[in-house]
């Protein structure tokens, strides 16, 4: 377990109060789709919707969302990041919660929007309100909705990659594993580098290709040594990077977003980077 | 150059003060801040600095870091123990030791050459007396003085340290408190050495090797009666 | 030391292709992080001690002027001297003047990152002195005329074969056919040679891990004992320390020491922790007759009031290097200047300027492992982002990236355009990639596809499918 999340409470302060107020009402959850899910892999978005609806939430998908702004933010382009972030703030103003199938994007909204808008006091209240109600998907299901793991069958030797933002900014570590724990046949082998960055890092992976390759190779070596046939994770960026390198090295290991497995919808789409076999 | 006339000093202090958003501190500000130094207090002391059996803890921690230990009833047992330690380490029966009345008055075996003074090249073994032992990490604390030169702790291959059991404290902070009691508040010996195991290096391929520049062997003799 | 940070990308590429280096880095990775974890597991209060350590350094920095003056007063009271040096040149000159004053020839040195920062060895050699590094790792790289590749294990990038080769090349007085295949043999050889240096040195130069305002003591931590011999045997000791090293009290030093070795090497405490207060006293039989402390600013007072002030809490343990996946991939030399890894990527631009060093804050995935392990809870990723902002604001960064970001922001800021563009894009790519599910090559995406396959998009965006399926519901 990582140093920072060791003592992190599962429930964030303040959440309990909201839950009591909402006790008999259906929560409206705004799905922050994330650009990678939107463009690359809609099946993850539908899996997230299914999980949230199964948990009793009403899910809305505000149409004016595009991206959270992280690529610009992490490149030092504050003005560009803000312009995009403002859309997110507006788009999700009226929902009870914002949930993203990504620790990276949720972390951006939850921990970095306040930093991004630190010089705009007029925005502080709206930014803080959005940050407080934004969650990564598995964290929301476990920490807020107190969902129990659903029973099911998924016979495969798997391993889990903890993506950095989810792990270190949001304390996402136990939640996905907990939700996976009642899937019959699914064995989860931990790799030593589960918490080590895969080398994606947004623009890093294309700007510093060689270093990124070295990092993802370390990850892929660990995966191969573990005997796992499936890599699960909660962030499309890392998963595309890992899948792409596994495939480039000719290793027959599938990669999927954890939401697809949890929602029982893995049959809806081939694994990341695989073909559905149709011409 | 006097401190006040040093332009670099003035410029550095002015930049610091500018960065801190204030000018030179008033005497009152200065006094308030330096209260921390005038009346030092301990920060968090971990539980391992507060164990009941400090002697057992000290021995266990010291041995974890490759020191060896022996327990003696009192001062009179020191010469024989030292002679045996040297012989076991296949070192010649020669010893450079601190100038301490308690050691000088002992009956040293005739075949053990004992000298005091600072360590010189060629000294193979030394004997010193610790001011304190610190149980939380198995550390011995030695103070330099005219009778206890710091070189004794570093030049020879084997460093033998006498540690009265009553001088074993739990935590570093206890050792500082005892030092202030012994020498007076704010008074430091020229050198205070905390020594935790024998000298080592792992600079070549992370291979741990003992005896890098300092002693290869650290033997601590705990004295029950001091 | 001339910075090579501006060629970071090329340095990194060379490092990745350097087989002995890669073997050394692979060897290194299993070591310190595992030992650190074990040491912390034996100390349940570690996180609380981190808070205490942070509070100590914050308190010291909040009144840095007062503590420095107090430290100075105590050093002077103990018979020592304090020299305030604004930059590297002033520090070098002061050290050289002191060495001349001491009539020095041979100068022993105990590893000091400040020494590296001000390039003191080159300056001493140019002034006619013979500086000899005494830390084994530092001695090895001095023989090889290299910079340290790590702040606490300077020769971590070398194999024992490379060390043996250097010893054979420099220790010409020793029999050429002597066995030198094992680290023990090399240590024995170095120990014997350096022992003579210790005994003949006129001046000893050390760094300091901390300065204690309460007592005017310098604190020095080593495992080898070289710093103690360096400081005790010569006639003069010169301590070179930067201004942020000051802590208020002995108790504060104790707290920081509980964090330092555990974070650095996974030891509970380093072997030798030495508190030195002034020169040899009246009847002392050993110790230097003269004791000088250089207080180096070199840009730190500028950092104090700004967004990088927290960097001044750094205690140089190296934990952020040991846990950094980028450092682990390329090693320390790729960073191009004195301080590598995450702490270096923050410190270097602050000390020598962002122009020519802006690759350093960018060459990070911002994975956050450094902040997670930092005993002083320095928000390194936040500072790396701040440096990126500073670089971007001053027009830095590759032009295609800037243009790309501008285009991206234009599209992402207009949802209708975004839908149109992405809808069209994923449809085309979806069709092209359908057969294999991925691309091995794709024009414009070579940064990705050079080393990995690119998954093909599904062909329709989530938003389009959602609207189609739920149009009525929305």
JSON list of C-alpha atoms in Angstrom, two decimals, chain B residues 3 6-9 11-13 15-17 19-20 22-26 29-30 33-34 36-38 40-49 61 64-65 116-123 136-137 139 144-157 171-173 176-177 179-180 185-207 209-216, chain C residues 27-28 42-43 45 48-49 52 56 59 61-70 72 74 84-86 134-137 140 152-156 158-161 163 183-184 186-187 191 194-196 198-199 213-215 217 223-226 228-229 231-233 243 248-252 254-255 257-258 262 267-281 283-288 295-297 301 304-305:
[
{"chain": "B", "resi": 3, "resn": "UNK", "atom": "CA", "xyz": [30.00, 41.01, 10.50]},
{"chain": "B", "resi": 6, "resn": "UNK", "atom": "CA", "xyz": [30.31, 42.65, 5.34]},
{"chain": "B", "resi": 7, "resn": "UNK", "atom": "CA", "xyz": [28.30, 43.68, 2.26]},
{"chain": "B", "resi": 8, "resn": "UNK", "atom": "CA", "xyz": [27.60, 40.08, 1.20]},
{"chain": "B", "resi": 9, "resn": "UNK", "atom": "CA", "xyz": [26.22, 39.31, 4.62]},
{"chain": "B", "resi": 11, "resn": "UNK", "atom": "CA", "xyz": [22.80, 41.66, 1.06]},
{"chain": "B", "resi": 12, "resn": "UNK", "atom": "CA", "xyz": [21.93, 38.06, 1.89]},
{"chain": "B", "resi": 13, "resn": "UNK", "atom": "CA", "xyz": [20.10, 39.03, 5.05]},
{"chain": "B", "resi": 15, "resn": "UNK", "atom": "CA", "xyz": [17.16, 39.44, 0.48]},
{"chain": "B", "resi": 16, "resn": "UNK", "atom": "CA", "xyz": [15.97, 36.91, 3.04]},
{"chain": "B", "resi": 17, "resn": "UNK", "atom": "CA", "xyz": [14.09, 39.58, 4.92]},
{"chain": "B", "resi": 19, "resn": "UNK", "atom": "CA", "xyz": [11.45, 37.38, 0.79]},
{"chain": "B", "resi": 20, "resn": "UNK", "atom": "CA", "xyz": [9.92, 36.97, 4.23]},
{"chain": "B", "resi": 22, "resn": "UNK", "atom": "CA", "xyz": [9.61, 42.09, 6.54]},
{"chain": "B", "resi": 23, "resn": "UNK", "atom": "CA", "xyz": [12.65, 44.21, 7.32]},
{"chain": "B", "resi": 24, "resn": "UNK", "atom": "CA", "xyz": [15.28, 43.43, 9.89]},
{"chain": "B", "resi": 25, "resn": "UNK", "atom": "CA", "xyz": [13.58, 41.90, 12.90]},
{"chain": "B", "resi": 26, "resn": "UNK", "atom": "CA", "xyz": [13.10, 43.93, 16.02]},
{"chain": "B", "resi": 29, "resn": "UNK", "atom": "CA", "xyz": [10.88, 39.55, 17.34]},
{"chain": "B", "resi": 30, "resn": "UNK", "atom": "CA", "xyz": [14.35, 38.12, 17.58]},
{"chain": "B", "resi": 33, "resn": "UNK", "atom": "CA", "xyz": [11.99, 33.45, 17.78]},
{"chain": "B", "resi": 34, "resn": "UNK", "atom": "CA", "xyz": [15.13, 32.51, 19.66]},
{"chain": "B", "resi": 36, "resn": "UNK", "atom": "CA", "xyz": [12.99, 28.10, 20.72]},
{"chain": "B", "resi": 37, "resn": "UNK", "atom": "CA", "xyz": [16.78, 27.88, 21.09]},
{"chain": "B", "resi": 38, "resn": "UNK", "atom": "CA", "xyz": [16.84, 29.22, 24.63]},
{"chain": "B", "resi": 40, "resn": "UNK", "atom": "CA", "xyz": [14.64, 23.70, 23.48]},
{"chain": "B", "resi": 41, "resn": "UNK", "atom": "CA", "xyz": [11.87, 21.16, 23.63]},
{"chain": "B", "resi": 42, "resn": "UNK", "atom": "CA", "xyz": [11.49, 17.72, 22.16]},
{"chain": "B", "resi": 43, "resn": "UNK", "atom": "CA", "xyz": [9.39, 17.10, 19.07]},
{"chain": "B", "resi": 44, "resn": "UNK", "atom": "CA", "xyz": [7.62, 13.81, 18.58]},
{"chain": "B", "resi": 45, "resn": "UNK", "atom": "CA", "xyz": [9.55, 10.97, 20.21]},
{"chain": "B", "resi": 46, "resn": "UNK", "atom": "CA", "xyz": [8.62, 7.61, 18.70]},
{"chain": "B", "resi": 47, "resn": "UNK", "atom": "CA", "xyz": [7.52, 4.77, 20.95]},
{"chain": "B", "resi": 48, "resn": "UNK", "atom": "CA", "xyz": [10.75, 2.91, 20.26]},
{"chain": "B", "resi": 49, "resn": "UNK", "atom": "CA", "xyz": [12.53, 5.68, 22.15]},
{"chain": "B", "resi": 61, "resn": "UNK", "atom": "CA", "xyz": [19.83, -2.48, 17.75]},
{"chain": "B", "resi": 64, "resn": "UNK", "atom": "CA", "xyz": [21.59, -5.22, 13.93]},
{"chain": "B", "resi": 65, "resn": "UNK", "atom": "CA", "xyz": [24.13, -2.76, 12.53]},
{"chain": "B", "resi": 116, "resn": "UNK", "atom": "CA", "xyz": [46.79, 7.35, 25.99]},
{"chain": "B", "resi": 117, "resn": "UNK", "atom": "CA", "xyz": [46.73, 10.34, 23.66]},
{"chain": "B", "resi": 118, "resn": "UNK", "atom": "CA", "xyz": [45.34, 10.98, 20.24]},
{"chain": "B", "resi": 119, "resn": "UNK", "atom": "CA", "xyz": [45.29, 8.17, 17.73]},
{"chain": "B", "resi": 120, "resn": "UNK", "atom": "CA", "xyz": [48.16, 8.00, 15.27]},
{"chain": "B", "resi": 121, "resn": "UNK", "atom": "CA", "xyz": [48.72, 6.09, 12.08]},
{"chain": "B", "resi": 122, "resn": "UNK", "atom": "CA", "xyz": [49.47, 2.50, 12.93]},
{"chain": "B", "resi": 123, "resn": "UNK", "atom": "CA", "xyz": [47.19, 2.33, 15.97]},
{"chain": "B", "resi": 136, "resn": "UNK", "atom": "CA", "xyz": [16.36, 3.51, 19.78]},
{"chain": "B", "resi": 137, "resn": "UNK", "atom": "CA", "xyz": [19.12, 2.88, 17.25]},
{"chain": "B", "resi": 139, "resn": "UNK", "atom": "CA", "xyz": [23.98, 4.37, 19.03]},
{"chain": "B", "resi": 144, "resn": "UNK", "atom": "CA", "xyz": [35.61, 14.95, 22.48]},
{"chain": "B", "resi": 145, "resn": "UNK", "atom": "CA", "xyz": [37.84, 16.56, 25.10]},
{"chain": "B", "resi": 146, "resn": "UNK", "atom": "CA", "xyz": [41.57, 16.84, 25.82]},
{"chain": "B", "resi": 147, "resn": "UNK", "atom": "CA", "xyz": [41.38, 13.44, 27.49]},
{"chain": "B", "resi": 148, "resn": "UNK", "atom": "CA", "xyz": [39.14, 11.93, 24.82]},
{"chain": "B", "resi": 149, "resn": "UNK", "atom": "CA", "xyz": [40.44, 12.90, 21.36]},
{"chain": "B", "resi": 150, "resn": "UNK", "atom": "CA", "xyz": [38.02, 12.32, 18.49]},
{"chain": "B", "resi": 151, "resn": "UNK", "atom": "CA", "xyz": [40.65, 10.57, 16.38]},
{"chain": "B", "resi": 152, "resn": "UNK", "atom": "CA", "xyz": [40.40, 7.55, 18.70]},
{"chain": "B", "resi": 153, "resn": "UNK", "atom": "CA", "xyz": [36.95, 6.94, 17.25]},
{"chain": "B", "resi": 154, "resn": "UNK", "atom": "CA", "xyz": [38.08, 6.86, 13.63]},
{"chain": "B", "resi": 155, "resn": "UNK", "atom": "CA", "xyz": [41.70, 5.96, 12.91]},
{"chain": "B", "resi": 156, "resn": "UNK", "atom": "CA", "xyz": [42.11, 2.46, 14.39]},
{"chain": "B", "resi": 157, "resn": "UNK", "atom": "CA", "xyz": [40.65, -0.69, 12.88]},
{"chain": "B", "resi": 171, "resn": "UNK", "atom": "CA", "xyz": [15.85, 8.47, 22.67]},
{"chain": "B", "resi": 172, "resn": "UNK", "atom": "CA", "xyz": [18.20, 11.06, 21.16]},
{"chain": "B", "resi": 173, "resn": "UNK", "atom": "CA", "xyz": [16.39, 13.78, 23.07]},
{"chain": "B", "resi": 176, "resn": "UNK", "atom": "CA", "xyz": [20.70, 15.92, 24.67]},
{"chain": "B", "resi": 177, "resn": "UNK", "atom": "CA", "xyz": [18.97, 16.55, 28.01]},
{"chain": "B", "resi": 179, "resn": "UNK", "atom": "CA", "xyz": [24.38, 16.55, 27.93]},
{"chain": "B", "resi": 180, "resn": "UNK", "atom": "CA", "xyz": [22.88, 19.87, 29.01]},
{"chain": "B", "resi": 185, "resn": "UNK", "atom": "CA", "xyz": [22.72, 24.59, 28.65]},
{"chain": "B", "resi": 186, "resn": "UNK", "atom": "CA", "xyz": [24.04, 25.64, 25.25]},
{"chain": "B", "resi": 187, "resn": "UNK", "atom": "CA", "xyz": [27.52, 24.21, 25.90]},
{"chain": "B", "resi": 188, "resn": "UNK", "atom": "CA", "xyz": [28.78, 21.73, 23.34]},
{"chain": "B", "resi": 189, "resn": "UNK", "atom": "CA", "xyz": [31.98, 19.72, 23.34]},
{"chain": "B", "resi": 190, "resn": "UNK", "atom": "CA", "xyz": [34.01, 20.44, 20.23]},
{"chain": "B", "resi": 191, "resn": "UNK", "atom": "CA", "xyz": [32.79, 17.20, 18.74]},
{"chain": "B", "resi": 192, "resn": "UNK", "atom": "CA", "xyz": [29.87, 15.00, 19.64]},
{"chain": "B", "resi": 193, "resn": "UNK", "atom": "CA", "xyz": [30.01, 11.66, 17.84]},
{"chain": "B", "resi": 194, "resn": "UNK", "atom": "CA", "xyz": [26.96, 9.47, 17.48]},
{"chain": "B", "resi": 195, "resn": "UNK", "atom": "CA", "xyz": [28.27, 6.13, 16.29]},
{"chain": "B", "resi": 196, "resn": "UNK", "atom": "CA", "xyz": [25.92, 3.44, 15.08]},
{"chain": "B", "resi": 197, "resn": "UNK", "atom": "CA", "xyz": [27.84, 0.36, 14.07]},
{"chain": "B", "resi": 198, "resn": "UNK", "atom": "CA", "xyz": [31.24, 0.09, 12.40]},
{"chain": "B", "resi": 199, "resn": "UNK", "atom": "CA", "xyz": [32.27, 2.07, 9.32]},
{"chain": "B", "resi": 200, "resn": "UNK", "atom": "CA", "xyz": [30.81, 0.85, 6.06]},
{"chain": "B", "resi": 201, "resn": "UNK", "atom": "CA", "xyz": [30.35, 1.61, 2.40]},
{"chain": "B", "resi": 202, "resn": "UNK", "atom": "CA", "xyz": [28.18, 0.32, -0.38]},
{"chain": "B", "resi": 203, "resn": "UNK", "atom": "CA", "xyz": [29.59, 2.61, -3.04]},
{"chain": "B", "resi": 204, "resn": "UNK", "atom": "CA", "xyz": [30.72, -0.19, -5.35]},
{"chain": "B", "resi": 205, "resn": "UNK", "atom": "CA", "xyz": [27.71, -1.95, -6.83]},
{"chain": "B", "resi": 206, "resn": "UNK", "atom": "CA", "xyz": [25.85, -1.57, -3.51]},
{"chain": "B", "resi": 207, "resn": "UNK", "atom": "CA", "xyz": [28.01, -4.29, -2.01]},
{"chain": "B", "resi": 209, "resn": "UNK", "atom": "CA", "xyz": [31.58, -3.68, 3.07]},
{"chain": "B", "resi": 210, "resn": "UNK", "atom": "CA", "xyz": [32.62, -2.89, 6.63]},
{"chain": "B", "resi": 211, "resn": "UNK", "atom": "CA", "xyz": [35.61, -0.76, 7.52]},
{"chain": "B", "resi": 212, "resn": "UNK", "atom": "CA", "xyz": [35.58, 1.89, 4.80]},
{"chain": "B", "resi": 213, "resn": "UNK", "atom": "CA", "xyz": [37.70, 4.60, 6.42]},
{"chain": "B", "resi": 214, "resn": "UNK", "atom": "CA", "xyz": [36.75, 4.26, 10.05]},
{"chain": "B", "resi": 215, "resn": "UNK", "atom": "CA", "xyz": [36.92, 1.15, 12.24]},
{"chain": "B", "resi": 216, "resn": "UNK", "atom": "CA", "xyz": [36.01, -2.18, 10.74]},
{"chain": "C", "resi": 27, "resn": "UNK", "atom": "CA", "xyz": [21.00, -3.31, -9.78]},
{"chain": "C", "resi": 28, "resn": "UNK", "atom": "CA", "xyz": [20.20, -0.12, -7.93]},
{"chain": "C", "resi": 42, "resn": "UNK", "atom": "CA", "xyz": [9.76, -0.53, 11.91]},
{"chain": "C", "resi": 43, "resn": "UNK", "atom": "CA", "xyz": [8.79, 3.03, 12.78]},
{"chain": "C", "resi": 45, "resn": "UNK", "atom": "CA", "xyz": [5.38, 7.17, 13.69]},
{"chain": "C", "resi": 48, "resn": "UNK", "atom": "CA", "xyz": [3.95, 11.89, 12.01]},
{"chain": "C", "resi": 49, "resn": "UNK", "atom": "CA", "xyz": [7.70, 12.47, 12.06]},
{"chain": "C", "resi": 52, "resn": "UNK", "atom": "CA", "xyz": [7.29, 17.23, 12.55]},
{"chain": "C", "resi": 56, "resn": "UNK", "atom": "CA", "xyz": [10.85, 22.29, 11.85]},
{"chain": "C", "resi": 59, "resn": "UNK", "atom": "CA", "xyz": [9.86, 27.30, 11.25]},
{"chain": "C", "resi": 61, "resn": "UNK", "atom": "CA", "xyz": [12.78, 29.14, 6.97]},
{"chain": "C", "resi": 62, "resn": "UNK", "atom": "CA", "xyz": [10.15, 31.52, 8.35]},
{"chain": "C", "resi": 63, "resn": "UNK", "atom": "CA", "xyz": [12.87, 33.21, 10.39]},
{"chain": "C", "resi": 64, "resn": "UNK", "atom": "CA", "xyz": [15.90, 32.20, 8.40]},
{"chain": "C", "resi": 65, "resn": "UNK", "atom": "CA", "xyz": [17.74, 35.47, 8.97]},
{"chain": "C", "resi": 66, "resn": "UNK", "atom": "CA", "xyz": [17.39, 35.24, 12.74]},
{"chain": "C", "resi": 67, "resn": "UNK", "atom": "CA", "xyz": [18.53, 31.62, 12.89]},
{"chain": "C", "resi": 68, "resn": "UNK", "atom": "CA", "xyz": [21.49, 32.24, 10.59]},
{"chain": "C", "resi": 69, "resn": "UNK", "atom": "CA", "xyz": [22.65, 35.16, 12.70]},
{"chain": "C", "resi": 70, "resn": "UNK", "atom": "CA", "xyz": [22.23, 33.10, 15.82]},
{"chain": "C", "resi": 72, "resn": "UNK", "atom": "CA", "xyz": [26.93, 32.69, 13.27]},
{"chain": "C", "resi": 74, "resn": "UNK", "atom": "CA", "xyz": [27.50, 30.73, 18.27]},
{"chain": "C", "resi": 84, "resn": "UNK", "atom": "CA", "xyz": [28.57, 34.79, 3.85]},
{"chain": "C", "resi": 85, "resn": "UNK", "atom": "CA", "xyz": [28.80, 34.05, 0.15]},
{"chain": "C", "resi": 86, "resn": "UNK", "atom": "CA", "xyz": [26.19, 35.27, -2.28]},
{"chain": "C", "resi": 134, "resn": "UNK", "atom": "CA", "xyz": [37.61, 10.79, 0.35]},
{"chain": "C", "resi": 135, "resn": "UNK", "atom": "CA", "xyz": [34.13, 9.31, 0.13]},
{"chain": "C", "resi": 136, "resn": "UNK", "atom": "CA", "xyz": [34.76, 6.11, -1.80]},
{"chain": "C", "resi": 137, "resn": "UNK", "atom": "CA", "xyz": [32.15, 6.80, -4.45]},
{"chain": "C", "resi": 140, "resn": "UNK", "atom": "CA", "xyz": [36.05, 6.95, -7.84]},
{"chain": "C", "resi": 152, "resn": "UNK", "atom": "CA", "xyz": [24.14, 10.15, -1.93]},
{"chain": "C", "resi": 153, "resn": "UNK", "atom": "CA", "xyz": [25.70, 7.34, -3.97]},
{"chain": "C", "resi": 154, "resn": "UNK", "atom": "CA", "xyz": [27.77, 9.27, -6.51]},
{"chain": "C", "resi": 155, "resn": "UNK", "atom": "CA", "xyz": [29.20, 6.25, -8.34]},
{"chain": "C", "resi": 156, "resn": "UNK", "atom": "CA", "xyz": [26.00, 4.26, -8.53]},
{"chain": "C", "resi": 158, "resn": "UNK", "atom": "CA", "xyz": [29.43, 2.31, -12.40]},
{"chain": "C", "resi": 159, "resn": "UNK", "atom": "CA", "xyz": [30.21, -1.38, -12.37]},
{"chain": "C", "resi": 160, "resn": "UNK", "atom": "CA", "xyz": [32.99, -2.86, -10.27]},
{"chain": "C", "resi": 161, "resn": "UNK", "atom": "CA", "xyz": [34.86, -3.57, -13.49]},
{"chain": "C", "resi": 163, "resn": "UNK", "atom": "CA", "xyz": [36.02, 0.96, -10.87]},
{"chain": "C", "resi": 183, "resn": "UNK", "atom": "CA", "xyz": [34.80, -4.71, -4.20]},
{"chain": "C", "resi": 184, "resn": "UNK", "atom": "CA", "xyz": [36.68, -5.64, -1.00]},
{"chain": "C", "resi": 186, "resn": "UNK", "atom": "CA", "xyz": [39.15, -2.12, -4.27]},
{"chain": "C", "resi": 187, "resn": "UNK", "atom": "CA", "xyz": [38.04, -0.79, -0.90]},
{"chain": "C", "resi": 191, "resn": "UNK", "atom": "CA", "xyz": [41.49, 2.88, 2.10]},
{"chain": "C", "resi": 194, "resn": "UNK", "atom": "CA", "xyz": [43.26, 7.73, 1.20]},
{"chain": "C", "resi": 195, "resn": "UNK", "atom": "CA", "xyz": [44.67, 7.07, 4.66]},
{"chain": "C", "resi": 196, "resn": "UNK", "atom": "CA", "xyz": [47.87, 8.77, 3.53]},
{"chain": "C", "resi": 198, "resn": "UNK", "atom": "CA", "xyz": [44.04, 12.08, 5.48]},
{"chain": "C", "resi": 199, "resn": "UNK", "atom": "CA", "xyz": [47.31, 12.11, 7.38]},
{"chain": "C", "resi": 213, "resn": "UNK", "atom": "CA", "xyz": [21.38, 27.70, 15.53]},
{"chain": "C", "resi": 214, "resn": "UNK", "atom": "CA", "xyz": [21.13, 26.86, 19.22]},
{"chain": "C", "resi": 215, "resn": "UNK", "atom": "CA", "xyz": [24.74, 25.73, 19.50]},
{"chain": "C", "resi": 217, "resn": "UNK", "atom": "CA", "xyz": [27.18, 23.20, 15.52]},
{"chain": "C", "resi": 223, "resn": "UNK", "atom": "CA", "xyz": [28.76, 5.86, 6.79]},
{"chain": "C", "resi": 224, "resn": "UNK", "atom": "CA", "xyz": [32.42, 5.59, 5.96]},
{"chain": "C", "resi": 225, "resn": "UNK", "atom": "CA", "xyz": [33.91, 7.88, 8.58]},
{"chain": "C", "resi": 226, "resn": "UNK", "atom": "CA", "xyz": [35.75, 9.82, 5.89]},
{"chain": "C", "resi": 228, "resn": "UNK", "atom": "CA", "xyz": [35.44, 12.73, 10.44]},
{"chain": "C", "resi": 229, "resn": "UNK", "atom": "CA", "xyz": [38.98, 12.04, 9.34]},
{"chain": "C", "resi": 231, "resn": "UNK", "atom": "CA", "xyz": [37.66, 17.34, 9.52]},
{"chain": "C", "resi": 232, "resn": "UNK", "atom": "CA", "xyz": [39.76, 16.15, 12.45]},
{"chain": "C", "resi": 233, "resn": "UNK", "atom": "CA", "xyz": [43.25, 15.65, 11.05]},
{"chain": "C", "resi": 243, "resn": "UNK", "atom": "CA", "xyz": [21.72, 28.76, 4.04]},
{"chain": "C", "resi": 248, "resn": "UNK", "atom": "CA", "xyz": [16.85, 25.75, 15.44]},
{"chain": "C", "resi": 249, "resn": "UNK", "atom": "CA", "xyz": [17.86, 23.16, 18.04]},
{"chain": "C", "resi": 250, "resn": "UNK", "atom": "CA", "xyz": [19.56, 19.85, 18.79]},
{"chain": "C", "resi": 251, "resn": "UNK", "atom": "CA", "xyz": [16.12, 18.33, 19.29]},
{"chain": "C", "resi": 252, "resn": "UNK", "atom": "CA", "xyz": [15.09, 19.56, 15.84]},
{"chain": "C", "resi": 254, "resn": "UNK", "atom": "CA", "xyz": [17.29, 14.70, 16.09]},
{"chain": "C", "resi": 255, "resn": "UNK", "atom": "CA", "xyz": [13.87, 14.70, 14.44]},
{"chain": "C", "resi": 257, "resn": "UNK", "atom": "CA", "xyz": [17.93, 12.63, 11.57]},
{"chain": "C", "resi": 258, "resn": "UNK", "atom": "CA", "xyz": [15.16, 10.11, 12.25]},
{"chain": "C", "resi": 262, "resn": "UNK", "atom": "CA", "xyz": [15.62, 5.94, 6.67]},
{"chain": "C", "resi": 267, "resn": "UNK", "atom": "CA", "xyz": [19.29, 2.71, 7.56]},
{"chain": "C", "resi": 268, "resn": "UNK", "atom": "CA", "xyz": [17.77, 3.76, 10.85]},
{"chain": "C", "resi": 269, "resn": "UNK", "atom": "CA", "xyz": [20.67, 6.13, 11.37]},
{"chain": "C", "resi": 270, "resn": "UNK", "atom": "CA", "xyz": [23.85, 6.56, 9.39]},
{"chain": "C", "resi": 271, "resn": "UNK", "atom": "CA", "xyz": [26.95, 5.14, 11.07]},
{"chain": "C", "resi": 272, "resn": "UNK", "atom": "CA", "xyz": [28.54, 8.47, 11.92]},
{"chain": "C", "resi": 273, "resn": "UNK", "atom": "CA", "xyz": [26.52, 11.49, 12.93]},
{"chain": "C", "resi": 274, "resn": "UNK", "atom": "CA", "xyz": [28.92, 14.21, 13.99]},
{"chain": "C", "resi": 275, "resn": "UNK", "atom": "CA", "xyz": [28.10, 17.49, 15.68]},
{"chain": "C", "resi": 276, "resn": "UNK", "atom": "CA", "xyz": [31.03, 19.88, 15.42]},
{"chain": "C", "resi": 277, "resn": "UNK", "atom": "CA", "xyz": [31.26, 23.15, 17.30]},
{"chain": "C", "resi": 278, "resn": "UNK", "atom": "CA", "xyz": [34.22, 25.36, 16.51]},
{"chain": "C", "resi": 279, "resn": "UNK", "atom": "CA", "xyz": [37.95, 24.56, 16.23]},
{"chain": "C", "resi": 280, "resn": "UNK", "atom": "CA", "xyz": [40.29, 22.65, 18.49]},
{"chain": "C", "resi": 281, "resn": "UNK", "atom": "CA", "xyz": [40.11, 23.95, 22.03]},
{"chain": "C", "resi": 283, "resn": "UNK", "atom": "CA", "xyz": [44.19, 21.45, 25.53]},
{"chain": "C", "resi": 284, "resn": "UNK", "atom": "CA", "xyz": [42.65, 19.33, 22.79]},
{"chain": "C", "resi": 285, "resn": "UNK", "atom": "CA", "xyz": [45.09, 16.83, 21.33]},
{"chain": "C", "resi": 286, "resn": "UNK", "atom": "CA", "xyz": [43.45, 16.76, 17.91]},
{"chain": "C", "resi": 287, "resn": "UNK", "atom": "CA", "xyz": [41.10, 18.75, 15.76]},
{"chain": "C", "resi": 288, "resn": "UNK", "atom": "CA", "xyz": [41.69, 21.67, 13.37]},
{"chain": "C", "resi": 295, "resn": "UNK", "atom": "CA", "xyz": [27.17, 30.09, 4.14]},
{"chain": "C", "resi": 296, "resn": "UNK", "atom": "CA", "xyz": [26.17, 29.90, 0.49]},
{"chain": "C", "resi": 297, "resn": "UNK", "atom": "CA", "xyz": [23.11, 31.62, -0.92]},
{"chain": "C", "resi": 301, "resn": "UNK", "atom": "CA", "xyz": [17.10, 33.63, -0.81]},
{"chain": "C", "resi": 304, "resn": "UNK", "atom": "CA", "xyz": [12.35, 31.83, -0.22]},
{"chain": "C", "resi": 305, "resn": "UNK", "atom": "CA", "xyz": [9.39, 34.09, -0.86]}
]
